[in-house]
Amino acid sequence: MANVTVIGAQWGDEGKGKIVDWLASRADAVVRFQGGHNAGHTLVVGDTTYKLSLLPSGIVTGTLSIIGNGVVLDPWHLKSEIEKLEGQGVTINPDNFAIADNCPLILPIHRDLDGLRETAAGSGKIGTTGRGIGPAYEDKVGRRAIRVCDLAHLDSLEPQLDRLCAHHDALRAGFDQPPVDRERLLDDLRGIADFVLQFAQPVWKRLKKVRKAGAKILFEGAQGVLLDIDHGTYPFVTSSNTVSGTAASGSGLGPSATGYVLGIVKAYTTRVGSGPFPTELEDEIGQRLGERGHEFGTVTGRQRRVGWFDAVIVRQSCAISGVTGIALTKIDVLDGLDEVKICTGYRLRNNVYDYFPSHAADQAAVEPIYETMEGWKESTAGARSFADLPANAVKYVQRIQELIETPVALVSTSPERDDTILMRDPFMD
Ligand code: GDP
Ligand code: IMO
Ligand code: MG
């Protein structure tokens, strides 16, 4: 298979950025296809740490990097992220970076609305990243978005602004906010237009050309399957489809383009924001894993909730997203534990479930059924070969593989790019 699609198989932050960066040297193009700058992907290369929210992780290796139409793009954030990376010595120019000209924009009014709604929602709040992702996707589907290509036609934006403001002014009034300041919005857009337009193009055409030349494309998912708008823990989800199929529709290629689907899976579970989390640990083991794993959000700095590995949700994610193989990350964080637990099923009202039921109340009420395994005292940190893993860590990996009914292709043993064990090369499979 020529192409690889990387997706998160839990609630995000599985280590997608590290794996995409590692695979990027084998790819000819890296494409983001959904989400926006709600993502936070951390890459560690030697002494340098790169934190990317919007740019594809391939940009750090200089691989052609593309933002597809399925992404929602905050143009001001784009500029600041590019400047930050350039400050770290990364080269970004129209030769190695392109943005789909049909990509919808995230505007300041989207961020406002995200915050106003979260504040008003009280105990029902989702715990969003506050970056305007949901409102921007709503405007896309509501056919009132301003898109990248509109930046070249700002003098004829009036009908679109009428449509956009008719919607937002009514909502803003409900929150006691003044109507949209149209002049200011237009001025802001005029100020950023040229910067964005230098990278804008019909990327489906560029990708078609790249593909025809036999190049390998690496699709970089953001968030995770449990945050998918259809398949996730609704309503505690993000506003895009995070599953692998979106790689095609979110970049302008047909469904066969997705190729090998590599699910990124953390060796335990984390979640940031509200919503059900059956294996959550609110004891000292959870605290220890959170500290060892540096489980703080890249985007908001919030402490991530931590729990045991949940084989039920990962098996479900792999099935829903057609995962070919997984990369198991952060196994080193489990080093030194006397025992490790894996959730193999749920109990709910005297029934046993081998899947995560759809209703939010059931998801919150399920009791995990655990299998306990012996831990390992030896260190796995930095291991680069499967033979270097202690016997009990090998048993843990093999048990996970069995329970999720999906093979392990890679194991990651530290944040560092090269501390990665390759068992099957996804580009060769
Ligand atoms: P992403 O959103 O899926 O790209 O993941 P994040 O970057 O938000 O969070 C993953 C965190 O774990 C980052 O700080 C990575 O540097 C780090 N990380 C990735 N793989 C490993 C690993 O195998 N071991 C350890 N200890 N840390 C890792
Ligand atoms: P990466 O790509 C973890 C979560 C938020 C919130 C919910 C909705 O780094 O894995 P949104 O701002 O998208 O409307 O928030 O989704 N969330 C993430 N959690 N990793 C992410 O991205 C996330 N992106 C959004 O915390 O619960
Ligand atoms: Mg992240």
Tab-separated table of C-alpha atoms and ligand atoms in Angstrom:
chain	number	residue	atom	x	y	z
A	1	MET	CA	0.000	0.000	0.000
A	2	ALA	CA	1.455	3.331	-0.999
A	3	ASN	CA	-0.350	5.567	1.468
A	4	VAL	CA	-0.753	5.549	5.237
A	5	THR	CA	-3.523	7.178	7.287
A	6	VAL	CA	-2.688	7.882	10.920
A	7	ILE	CA	-5.617	8.300	13.299
A	8	GLY	CA	-6.008	8.445	17.070
A	9	ALA	CA	-7.909	5.408	18.406
A	10	GLN	CA	-8.771	6.779	21.877
A	11	TRP	CA	-9.627	10.330	23.071
A	12	GLY	CA	-6.735	12.110	21.347
A	13	ASP	CA	-3.150	12.756	22.510
A	14	GLU	CA	-2.107	9.189	21.744
A	15	GLY	CA	1.203	10.344	20.258
A	16	LYS	CA	0.107	10.871	16.633
A	17	GLY	CA	2.558	13.741	16.107
A	18	LYS	CA	5.573	11.668	17.119
A	19	ILE	CA	4.610	8.761	14.851
A	20	VAL	CA	3.735	11.025	11.893
A	21	ASP	CA	7.088	12.802	12.251
A	22	TRP	CA	8.866	9.423	12.341
A	23	LEU	CA	6.992	8.169	9.268
A	24	ALA	CA	7.308	11.507	7.413
A	25	SER	CA	10.846	10.759	6.252
A	26	ARG	CA	9.405	7.787	4.308
A	27	ALA	CA	6.555	9.838	2.778
A	28	ASP	CA	6.423	12.337	-0.090
A	29	ALA	CA	3.541	14.375	1.331
A	30	VAL	CA	1.818	14.759	4.705
A	31	VAL	CA	-1.832	15.898	4.755
A	32	ARG	CA	-4.062	17.161	7.592
A	33	PHE	CA	-7.675	16.395	6.652
A	34	GLN	CA	-9.921	17.362	9.613
A	35	GLY	CA	-9.999	19.363	12.826
A	36	GLY	CA	-8.175	22.620	13.285
A	37	HIS	CA	-5.837	24.158	15.831
A	38	ASN	CA	-7.623	22.269	18.612
A	39	ALA	CA	-5.006	19.579	17.936
A	40	GLY	CA	-1.717	19.615	19.800
A	41	HIS	CA	0.975	17.351	18.349
A	42	THR	CA	4.358	17.217	20.094
A	43	LEU	CA	7.543	16.184	18.287
A	44	VAL	CA	10.858	15.699	20.066
A	45	VAL	CA	13.950	15.677	17.880
A	46	GLY	CA	17.208	15.710	19.835
A	47	ASP	CA	17.132	18.771	22.087
A	48	THR	CA	14.300	20.466	20.235
A	49	THR	CA	10.585	20.131	20.988
A	50	TYR	CA	8.094	21.233	18.340
A	51	LYS	CA	4.445	21.795	19.210
A	52	LEU	CA	2.131	21.827	16.210
A	53	SER	CA	-1.587	22.554	16.312
A	54	LEU	CA	-2.487	23.287	12.721
A	55	LEU	CA	0.500	22.564	10.525
A	56	PRO	CA	1.017	18.964	9.390
A	57	SER	CA	3.820	17.308	11.387
A	58	GLY	CA	5.679	16.588	8.113
A	59	ILE	CA	6.751	20.224	7.930
A	60	VAL	CA	9.525	19.599	10.459
A	61	THR	CA	11.301	17.124	8.143
A	62	GLY	CA	10.663	19.480	5.190
A	63	THR	CA	8.231	16.985	3.590
A	64	LEU	CA	5.535	18.553	1.378
A	65	SER	CA	2.803	19.451	3.876
A	66	ILE	CA	-0.809	20.083	2.960
A	67	ILE	CA	-3.861	21.363	4.800
A	68	GLY	CA	-6.912	19.758	3.174
A	69	ASN	CA	-10.433	21.105	2.722
A	70	GLY	CA	-11.726	19.123	5.727
A	71	VAL	CA	-9.740	21.307	8.144
A	72	VAL	CA	-11.117	24.547	9.661
A	73	LEU	CA	-8.399	27.171	9.472
A	74	ASP	CA	-7.768	30.132	11.759
A	75	PRO	CA	-5.630	32.383	9.521
A	76	TRP	CA	-4.177	34.420	12.393
A	77	HIS	CA	-3.204	31.299	14.270
A	78	LEU	CA	-1.650	29.949	11.062
A	79	LYS	CA	0.600	33.000	10.809
A	80	SER	CA	1.734	32.810	14.412
A	81	GLU	CA	2.402	29.043	14.211
A	82	ILE	CA	4.431	29.473	11.029
A	83	GLU	CA	6.437	32.285	12.627
A	84	LYS	CA	7.040	30.201	15.752
A	85	LEU	CA	8.341	27.245	13.723
A	86	GLU	CA	10.454	29.468	11.508
A	87	GLY	CA	11.970	30.773	14.741
A	88	GLN	CA	12.940	27.140	15.476
A	89	GLY	CA	14.673	26.877	12.100
A	90	VAL	CA	11.908	25.155	10.102
A	91	THR	CA	11.572	26.305	6.476
A	92	ILE	CA	7.988	26.929	5.322
A	93	ASN	CA	7.270	28.268	1.837
A	94	PRO	CA	4.826	27.631	-1.026
A	95	ASP	CA	7.100	24.855	-2.333
A	96	ASN	CA	6.692	22.711	0.783
A	97	PHE	CA	3.364	23.929	2.157
A	98	ALA	CA	-0.112	24.300	0.616
A	99	ILE	CA	-3.605	25.053	1.898
A	100	ALA	CA	-6.843	23.974	0.209
A	101	ASP	CA	-8.496	27.083	-1.206
A	102	ASN	CA	-11.917	25.635	-0.256
A	103	CYS	CA	-11.013	25.384	3.417
A	104	PRO	CA	-13.483	27.230	5.728
A	105	LEU	CA	-12.037	29.892	8.031
A	106	ILE	CA	-12.319	30.102	11.811
A	107	LEU	CA	-13.148	33.739	12.605
A	108	PRO	CA	-12.934	35.653	15.914
A	109	ILE	CA	-16.745	35.395	16.176
A	110	HIS	CA	-16.427	31.597	16.279
A	111	ARG	CA	-14.042	31.740	19.202
A	112	ASP	CA	-16.412	34.194	20.965
A	113	LEU	CA	-19.363	31.866	20.494
A	114	ASP	CA	-17.410	28.791	21.652
A	115	GLY	CA	-16.583	30.591	24.927
A	116	LEU	CA	-20.054	32.076	25.453
A	117	ARG	CA	-21.738	28.715	24.989
A	118	GLU	CA	-19.365	26.851	27.253
A	119	THR	CA	-19.858	29.409	30.006
A	120	ALA	CA	-23.642	29.271	29.612
A	121	ALA	CA	-23.753	25.453	29.548
A	122	GLY	CA	-22.864	25.121	33.240
A	123	SER	CA	-22.645	21.458	34.240
A	124	GLY	CA	-23.367	20.453	30.621
A	125	LYS	CA	-20.197	22.018	29.321
A	126	ILE	CA	-18.115	19.984	26.897
A	127	GLY	CA	-14.739	21.355	27.945
A	128	THR	CA	-13.762	22.434	24.435
A	129	THR	CA	-10.383	23.893	23.581
A	130	GLY	CA	-12.147	27.253	23.153
A	131	ARG	CA	-10.734	27.702	19.679
A	132	GLY	CA	-14.001	28.116	17.791
A	133	ILE	CA	-13.918	24.666	16.156
A	134	GLY	CA	-17.604	23.761	16.674
A	135	PRO	CA	-19.060	27.116	15.539
A	136	ALA	CA	-16.790	27.141	12.461
A	137	TYR	CA	-17.947	23.663	11.375
A	138	GLU	CA	-21.563	24.702	12.004
A	139	ASP	CA	-21.138	27.642	9.639
A	140	LYS	CA	-19.567	25.382	7.014
A	141	VAL	CA	-22.519	22.998	7.090
A	142	GLY	CA	-24.913	25.974	7.368
A	143	ARG	CA	-23.470	27.308	4.087
A	144	ARG	CA	-22.415	30.643	5.521
A	145	ALA	CA	-18.670	30.070	6.025
A	146	ILE	CA	-16.026	32.387	4.647
A	147	ARG	CA	-13.441	30.244	2.926
A	148	VAL	CA	-9.781	30.644	1.984
A	149	CYS	CA	-10.676	31.427	-1.649
A	150	ASP	CA	-12.929	34.288	-0.453
A	151	LEU	CA	-9.800	36.083	0.739
A	152	ALA	CA	-9.084	36.931	-2.923
A	153	HIS	CA	-12.583	38.452	-3.291
A	154	LEU	CA	-13.051	40.532	-0.169
A	155	ASP	CA	-14.580	43.432	-2.131
A	156	SER	CA	-17.578	41.305	-3.039
A	157	LEU	CA	-18.113	39.621	0.331
A	158	GLU	CA	-21.325	41.530	1.220
A	159	PRO	CA	-23.906	38.800	0.423
A	160	GLN	CA	-21.900	36.250	2.432
A	161	LEU	CA	-21.445	38.650	5.308
A	162	ASP	CA	-25.203	39.300	5.281
A	163	ARG	CA	-25.853	35.589	5.602
A	164	LEU	CA	-23.179	35.085	8.257
A	165	CYS	CA	-24.228	38.098	10.341
A	166	ALA	CA	-27.950	37.327	10.143
A	167	HIS	CA	-27.136	34.102	11.968
A	168	HIS	CA	-24.484	35.346	14.391
A	169	ASP	CA	-26.157	38.628	15.314
A	170	ALA	CA	-29.240	36.741	16.523
A	171	LEU	CA	-27.104	34.367	18.580
A	172	ARG	CA	-24.978	37.176	19.971
A	173	ALA	CA	-28.054	39.140	21.001
A	174	GLY	CA	-29.152	36.128	23.045
A	175	PHE	CA	-25.839	36.352	24.918
A	176	ASP	CA	-26.147	40.160	25.348
A	177	GLN	CA	-23.325	40.714	22.906
A	178	PRO	CA	-23.155	43.529	20.312
A	179	PRO	CA	-23.704	42.590	16.645
A	180	VAL	CA	-20.715	41.494	14.543
A	181	ASP	CA	-18.472	44.471	13.738
A	182	ARG	CA	-18.424	43.895	9.975
A	183	GLU	CA	-15.923	46.629	9.166
A	184	ARG	CA	-13.485	45.344	11.718
A	185	LEU	CA	-13.896	41.769	10.490
A	186	LEU	CA	-13.255	42.867	6.903
A	187	ASP	CA	-10.223	44.908	7.958
A	188	ASP	CA	-8.833	41.930	9.857
A	189	LEU	CA	-9.381	39.688	6.831
A	190	ARG	CA	-7.730	42.248	4.525
A	191	GLY	CA	-4.749	42.310	6.857
A	192	ILE	CA	-4.194	38.521	6.702
A	193	ALA	CA	-5.403	37.696	3.141
A	194	ASP	CA	-2.087	37.890	1.264
A	195	PHE	CA	-0.278	35.837	3.862
A	196	VAL	CA	-2.755	32.956	3.493
A	197	LEU	CA	-3.241	33.281	-0.266
A	198	GLN	CA	0.454	32.665	-1.019
A	199	PHE	CA	-0.161	29.017	0.041
A	200	ALA	CA	-3.724	28.596	-1.311
A	201	GLN	CA	-4.514	26.289	-4.207
A	202	PRO	CA	-6.867	23.487	-5.245
A	203	VAL	CA	-4.891	20.880	-3.298
A	204	TRP	CA	-6.910	17.989	-4.710
A	205	LYS	CA	-5.163	18.765	-8.013
A	206	ARG	CA	-1.718	18.830	-6.437
A	207	LEU	CA	-2.422	15.567	-4.622
A	208	LYS	CA	-3.695	13.973	-7.824
A	209	LYS	CA	-0.391	14.855	-9.488
A	210	VAL	CA	1.634	13.616	-6.519
A	211	ARG	CA	-0.311	10.356	-6.523
A	212	LYS	CA	0.031	9.823	-10.250
A	213	ALA	CA	3.791	10.120	-9.879
A	214	GLY	CA	3.629	7.147	-7.469
A	215	ALA	CA	4.399	9.176	-4.374
A	216	LYS	CA	3.544	8.018	-0.856
A	217	ILE	CA	1.016	10.147	1.005
A	218	LEU	CA	0.783	10.195	4.781
A	219	PHE	CA	-2.543	11.452	6.161
A	220	GLU	CA	-2.338	12.909	9.666
A	221	GLY	CA	-5.495	12.670	11.741
A	222	ALA	CA	-6.208	14.887	14.712
A	223	GLN	CA	-8.188	14.029	17.870
A	224	GLY	CA	-9.304	10.389	18.175
A	225	VAL	CA	-12.155	8.036	17.233
A	226	LEU	CA	-13.864	8.477	20.631
A	227	LEU	CA	-14.070	12.222	19.841
A	228	ASP	CA	-15.632	11.614	16.392
A	229	ILE	CA	-18.875	13.535	15.869
A	230	ASP	CA	-20.744	10.330	14.862
A	231	HIS	CA	-18.894	7.523	16.617
A	232	GLY	CA	-17.553	9.249	19.710
A	233	THR	CA	-18.928	9.828	23.201
A	234	TYR	CA	-21.554	12.297	21.955
A	235	PRO	CA	-22.095	15.093	22.926
A	236	PHE	CA	-18.619	15.130	24.521
A	237	VAL	CA	-16.873	15.055	21.159
A	238	THR	CA	-15.298	17.399	18.660
A	239	SER	CA	-17.190	18.666	15.590
A	240	SER	CA	-15.466	16.695	12.837
A	241	ASN	CA	-15.274	13.085	11.713
A	242	THR	CA	-11.965	11.822	13.021
A	243	VAL	CA	-12.207	8.341	11.473
A	244	SER	CA	-9.910	7.242	8.655
A	245	GLY	CA	-12.469	7.668	5.854
A	246	THR	CA	-12.304	11.419	6.329
A	247	ALA	CA	-8.756	11.391	4.938
A	248	ALA	CA	-10.297	10.991	1.480
A	249	SER	CA	-13.171	13.461	1.696
A	250	GLY	CA	-11.099	15.948	3.678
A	251	SER	CA	-8.363	16.160	1.078
A	252	GLY	CA	-10.118	15.591	-2.248
A	253	LEU	CA	-9.054	12.040	-3.046
A	254	GLY	CA	-11.156	8.911	-3.462
A	255	PRO	CA	-11.688	6.341	-0.680
A	256	SER	CA	-8.923	4.003	-1.868
A	257	ALA	CA	-6.343	6.729	-1.133
A	258	THR	CA	-6.360	6.082	2.604
A	259	GLY	CA	-4.235	2.920	2.210
A	260	TYR	CA	-2.869	1.387	5.412
A	261	VAL	CA	-4.773	2.721	8.421
A	262	LEU	CA	-2.425	3.073	11.392
A	263	GLY	CA	-4.313	3.555	14.661
A	264	ILE	CA	-2.284	5.310	17.344
A	265	VAL	CA	-2.987	3.797	20.745
A	266	LYS	CA	-1.581	4.817	24.109
A	267	ALA	CA	-0.577	1.902	26.382
A	268	TYR	CA	-3.031	3.332	28.949
A	269	THR	CA	-5.887	5.815	28.461
A	270	THR	CA	-6.213	9.591	28.789
A	271	ARG	CA	-8.904	12.127	28.141
A	272	VAL	CA	-8.995	15.930	28.380
A	273	GLY	CA	-12.338	17.701	28.761
A	274	SER	CA	-15.671	16.375	30.069
A	275	GLY	CA	-17.412	13.101	29.276
A	276	PRO	CA	-17.495	9.418	30.189
A	277	PHE	CA	-14.248	7.558	30.912
A	278	PRO	CA	-14.911	4.037	32.297
A	279	THR	CA	-11.335	3.151	33.316
A	280	GLU	CA	-10.466	6.538	34.856
A	281	LEU	CA	-8.132	6.278	37.858
A	282	GLU	CA	-8.616	8.857	40.565
A	283	ASP	CA	-5.969	7.365	42.867
A	284	GLU	CA	-2.218	7.548	43.250
A	285	ILE	CA	-1.615	5.186	40.318
A	286	GLY	CA	-3.488	7.604	38.048
A	287	GLN	CA	-1.499	10.482	39.467
A	288	ARG	CA	1.755	8.607	38.955
A	289	LEU	CA	0.943	7.751	35.328
A	290	GLY	CA	-0.103	11.368	34.688
A	291	GLU	CA	3.181	12.648	36.089
A	292	ARG	CA	5.404	10.079	34.337
A	293	GLY	CA	3.531	10.581	31.078
A	294	HIS	CA	3.533	14.403	31.380
A	295	GLU	CA	-0.188	14.316	30.763
A	296	PHE	CA	-0.906	18.008	30.332
A	297	GLY	CA	-2.702	19.295	27.228
A	298	THR	CA	-0.488	20.821	24.533
A	299	VAL	CA	-3.182	23.329	23.547
A	300	THR	CA	-4.787	24.380	26.831
A	301	GLY	CA	-2.298	23.125	29.435
A	302	ARG	CA	-5.179	21.313	31.193
A	303	GLN	CA	-4.348	18.222	33.213
A	304	ARG	CA	-5.418	15.125	31.306
A	305	ARG	CA	-7.548	12.515	33.056
A	306	VAL	CA	-5.744	9.147	33.207
A	307	GLY	CA	-6.898	5.514	33.361
A	308	TRP	CA	-6.063	1.870	32.602
A	309	PHE	CA	-5.980	0.544	29.053
A	310	ASP	CA	-9.506	-0.007	27.771
A	311	ALA	CA	-9.508	-2.783	25.169
A	312	VAL	CA	-13.255	-2.386	24.555
A	313	ILE	CA	-13.042	1.148	23.182
A	314	VAL	CA	-9.889	0.453	21.189
A	315	ARG	CA	-11.392	-2.699	19.619
A	316	GLN	CA	-14.442	-0.607	18.703
A	317	SER	CA	-12.298	2.220	17.264
A	318	CYS	CA	-10.261	-0.216	15.194
A	319	ALA	CA	-13.420	-1.754	13.754
A	320	ILE	CA	-15.155	1.556	13.038
A	321	SER	CA	-12.097	3.074	11.432
A	322	GLY	CA	-10.877	0.003	9.556
A	323	VAL	CA	-7.521	0.038	11.351
A	324	THR	CA	-4.940	-2.195	9.634
A	325	GLY	CA	-2.408	-2.090	12.471
A	326	ILE	CA	-1.625	-0.003	15.537
A	327	ALA	CA	1.294	1.944	16.957
A	328	LEU	CA	1.348	1.377	20.724
A	329	THR	CA	2.844	4.423	22.445
A	330	LYS	CA	4.095	5.389	25.905
A	331	ILE	CA	4.626	1.832	27.153
A	332	ASP	CA	7.585	3.232	29.125
A	333	VAL	CA	5.152	5.163	31.334
A	334	LEU	CA	3.968	1.810	32.782
A	335	ASP	CA	7.514	0.767	33.797
A	336	GLY	CA	7.923	-0.128	37.476
A	337	LEU	CA	4.301	-0.995	38.302
A	338	ASP	CA	3.638	-4.182	40.321
A	339	GLU	CA	0.625	-4.961	38.192
A	340	VAL	CA	-1.172	-3.533	35.167
A	341	LYS	CA	-4.869	-3.806	34.395
A	342	ILE	CA	-6.707	-4.062	31.103
A	343	CYS	CA	-10.440	-3.507	30.731
A	344	THR	CA	-11.895	-6.385	28.717
A	345	GLY	CA	-15.630	-5.664	28.988
A	346	TYR	CA	-18.243	-3.663	30.881
A	347	ARG	CA	-20.971	-4.535	33.321
A	348	LEU	CA	-24.194	-2.532	33.187
A	349	ARG	CA	-27.432	-3.427	35.018
A	350	ASN	CA	-26.404	-7.110	35.317
A	351	ASN	CA	-25.515	-7.354	31.643
A	352	VAL	CA	-22.035	-7.770	30.224
A	353	TYR	CA	-21.133	-5.607	27.242
A	354	ASP	CA	-18.314	-6.227	24.755
A	355	TYR	CA	-18.855	-2.777	23.225
A	356	PHE	CA	-19.409	0.803	24.405
A	357	PRO	CA	-23.159	1.507	24.376
A	358	SER	CA	-24.274	4.684	22.550
A	359	HIS	CA	-26.227	6.556	25.193
A	360	ALA	CA	-24.299	9.062	27.307
A	361	ALA	CA	-25.949	7.876	30.541
A	362	ASP	CA	-25.027	4.229	29.811
A	363	GLN	CA	-21.501	5.267	28.882
A	364	ALA	CA	-21.203	7.043	32.222
A	365	ALA	CA	-22.669	4.089	34.160
A	366	VAL	CA	-20.716	1.100	32.763
A	367	GLU	CA	-18.409	-0.661	35.239
A	368	PRO	CA	-15.152	-1.919	33.734
A	369	ILE	CA	-14.297	-5.622	33.993
A	370	TYR	CA	-10.550	-5.933	34.488
A	371	GLU	CA	-7.935	-8.526	33.746
A	372	THR	CA	-4.797	-8.087	35.865
A	373	MET	CA	-1.318	-8.832	34.583
A	374	GLU	CA	2.064	-8.766	36.279
A	375	GLY	CA	3.961	-5.537	35.684
A	376	TRP	CA	7.669	-5.183	34.867
A	377	LYS	CA	10.428	-3.599	36.947
A	378	GLU	CA	12.890	-3.210	34.069
A	379	SER	CA	12.947	-0.087	31.908
A	380	THR	CA	11.481	-0.036	28.432
A	381	ALA	CA	12.363	3.643	27.937
A	382	GLY	CA	14.335	4.204	24.766
A	383	ALA	CA	14.093	0.563	23.573
A	384	ARG	CA	14.474	0.330	19.803
A	385	SER	CA	14.021	-3.410	19.313
A	386	PHE	CA	11.273	-5.762	20.450
A	387	ALA	CA	13.962	-8.046	21.904
A	388	ASP	CA	14.913	-5.234	24.319
A	389	LEU	CA	11.491	-5.290	26.006
A	390	PRO	CA	11.113	-7.182	29.311
A	391	ALA	CA	9.109	-10.432	29.105
A	392	ASN	CA	6.078	-9.021	30.942
A	393	ALA	CA	5.962	-5.955	28.668
A	394	VAL	CA	5.987	-8.295	25.666
A	395	LYS	CA	3.094	-10.260	27.227
A	396	TYR	CA	1.196	-6.979	27.751
A	397	VAL	CA	1.657	-5.955	24.097
A	398	GLN	CA	0.605	-9.408	22.912
A	399	ARG	CA	-2.482	-9.440	25.126
A	400	ILE	CA	-3.538	-6.018	23.835
A	401	GLN	CA	-3.068	-7.224	20.276
A	402	GLU	CA	-5.323	-10.233	20.957
A	403	LEU	CA	-8.034	-8.241	22.710
A	404	ILE	CA	-8.287	-5.497	20.086
A	405	GLU	CA	-8.124	-8.048	17.241
A	406	THR	CA	-5.597	-5.879	15.413
A	407	PRO	CA	-1.827	-6.353	14.985
A	408	VAL	CA	0.793	-4.085	16.553
A	409	ALA	CA	2.993	-2.543	13.850
A	410	LEU	CA	5.044	-0.132	15.970
A	411	VAL	CA	5.845	0.415	19.632
A	412	SER	CA	6.988	3.795	20.931
A	413	THR	CA	9.188	3.903	24.013
A	414	SER	CA	9.924	7.618	24.581
A	415	PRO	CA	8.985	11.059	23.181
A	416	GLU	CA	12.181	11.055	21.085
A	417	ARG	CA	11.704	10.468	17.343
A	418	ASP	CA	14.020	7.460	17.028
A	419	ASP	CA	12.926	5.605	20.163
A	420	THR	CA	10.515	3.584	18.070
A	421	ILE	CA	10.306	-0.179	17.491
A	422	LEU	CA	9.270	-1.105	13.981
A	423	MET	CA	7.615	-4.499	13.582
A	424	ARG	CA	5.885	-3.970	10.228
A	425	ASP	CA	6.479	-0.974	7.979
A	426	PRO	CA	3.022	0.462	7.215
A	427	PHE	CA	4.268	1.803	3.876
A	428	MET	CA	5.346	-1.716	2.843
A	429	ASP	CA	2.343	-3.696	4.100
B	1	GDP	P1	-0.954	13.704	19.751
B	1	GDP	O1	-1.946	14.794	19.974
B	1	GDP	O2	-1.596	12.394	19.466
B	1	GDP	O3	0.093	14.058	18.729
B	1	GDP	O4	-0.197	13.521	21.136
B	1	GDP	P2	0.386	14.708	22.072
B	1	GDP	O5	1.624	15.243	21.447
B	1	GDP	O6	-0.690	15.671	22.433
B	1	GDP	O7	0.686	13.897	23.406
B	1	GDP	C1	1.574	12.830	23.420
B	1	GDP	C2	2.712	13.182	24.403
B	1	GDP	O8	3.454	12.014	24.707
B	1	GDP	C3	3.724	14.165	23.828
B	1	GDP	O9	4.241	14.944	24.878
B	1	GDP	C4	4.812	13.261	23.261
B	1	GDP	O10	6.084	13.874	23.231
B	1	GDP	C5	4.787	12.136	24.251
B	1	GDP	N1	5.123	10.810	23.707
B	1	GDP	C6	4.844	10.284	22.491
B	1	GDP	N2	5.238	8.984	22.434
B	1	GDP	C7	5.768	8.703	23.635
B	1	GDP	C8	6.320	7.521	24.212
B	1	GDP	O11	6.385	6.459	23.604
B	1	GDP	N3	6.746	7.607	25.513
B	1	GDP	C9	6.666	8.752	26.242
B	1	GDP	N4	7.100	8.742	27.497
B	1	GDP	N5	6.142	9.879	25.732
B	1	GDP	C10	5.695	9.851	24.446
B	2	IMO	P1	-5.051	15.941	19.366
B	2	IMO	O1	-4.975	16.027	17.876
B	2	IMO	C1	-7.443	15.620	22.984
B	2	IMO	C2	-11.351	17.587	22.971
B	2	IMO	C3	-11.545	18.772	23.889
B	2	IMO	C4	-13.015	18.623	24.222
B	2	IMO	C5	-13.611	18.132	22.893
B	2	IMO	C6	-14.221	19.223	22.049
B	2	IMO	O2	-3.947	16.671	20.062
B	2	IMO	O3	-5.188	14.529	19.807
B	2	IMO	P2	-13.205	21.152	20.528
B	2	IMO	O4	-12.330	22.325	20.881
B	2	IMO	O5	-12.615	20.259	19.494
B	2	IMO	O6	-14.602	21.568	20.183
B	2	IMO	O7	-13.312	20.312	21.894
B	2	IMO	O8	-12.536	17.526	22.196
B	2	IMO	N1	-10.202	17.687	22.043
B	2	IMO	C7	-9.063	17.005	22.183
B	2	IMO	N2	-8.655	16.181	23.165
B	2	IMO	N3	-6.665	15.823	21.898
B	2	IMO	C8	-7.076	16.634	20.904
B	2	IMO	O9	-6.378	16.760	19.753
B	2	IMO	C9	-8.311	17.309	21.030
B	2	IMO	N4	-8.990	18.170	20.250
B	2	IMO	C10	-10.162	18.387	20.881
B	2	IMO	O10	-10.742	18.688	25.042
B	2	IMO	O11	-13.189	17.582	25.161
B	3	MG	MG	-2.444	16.252	21.357
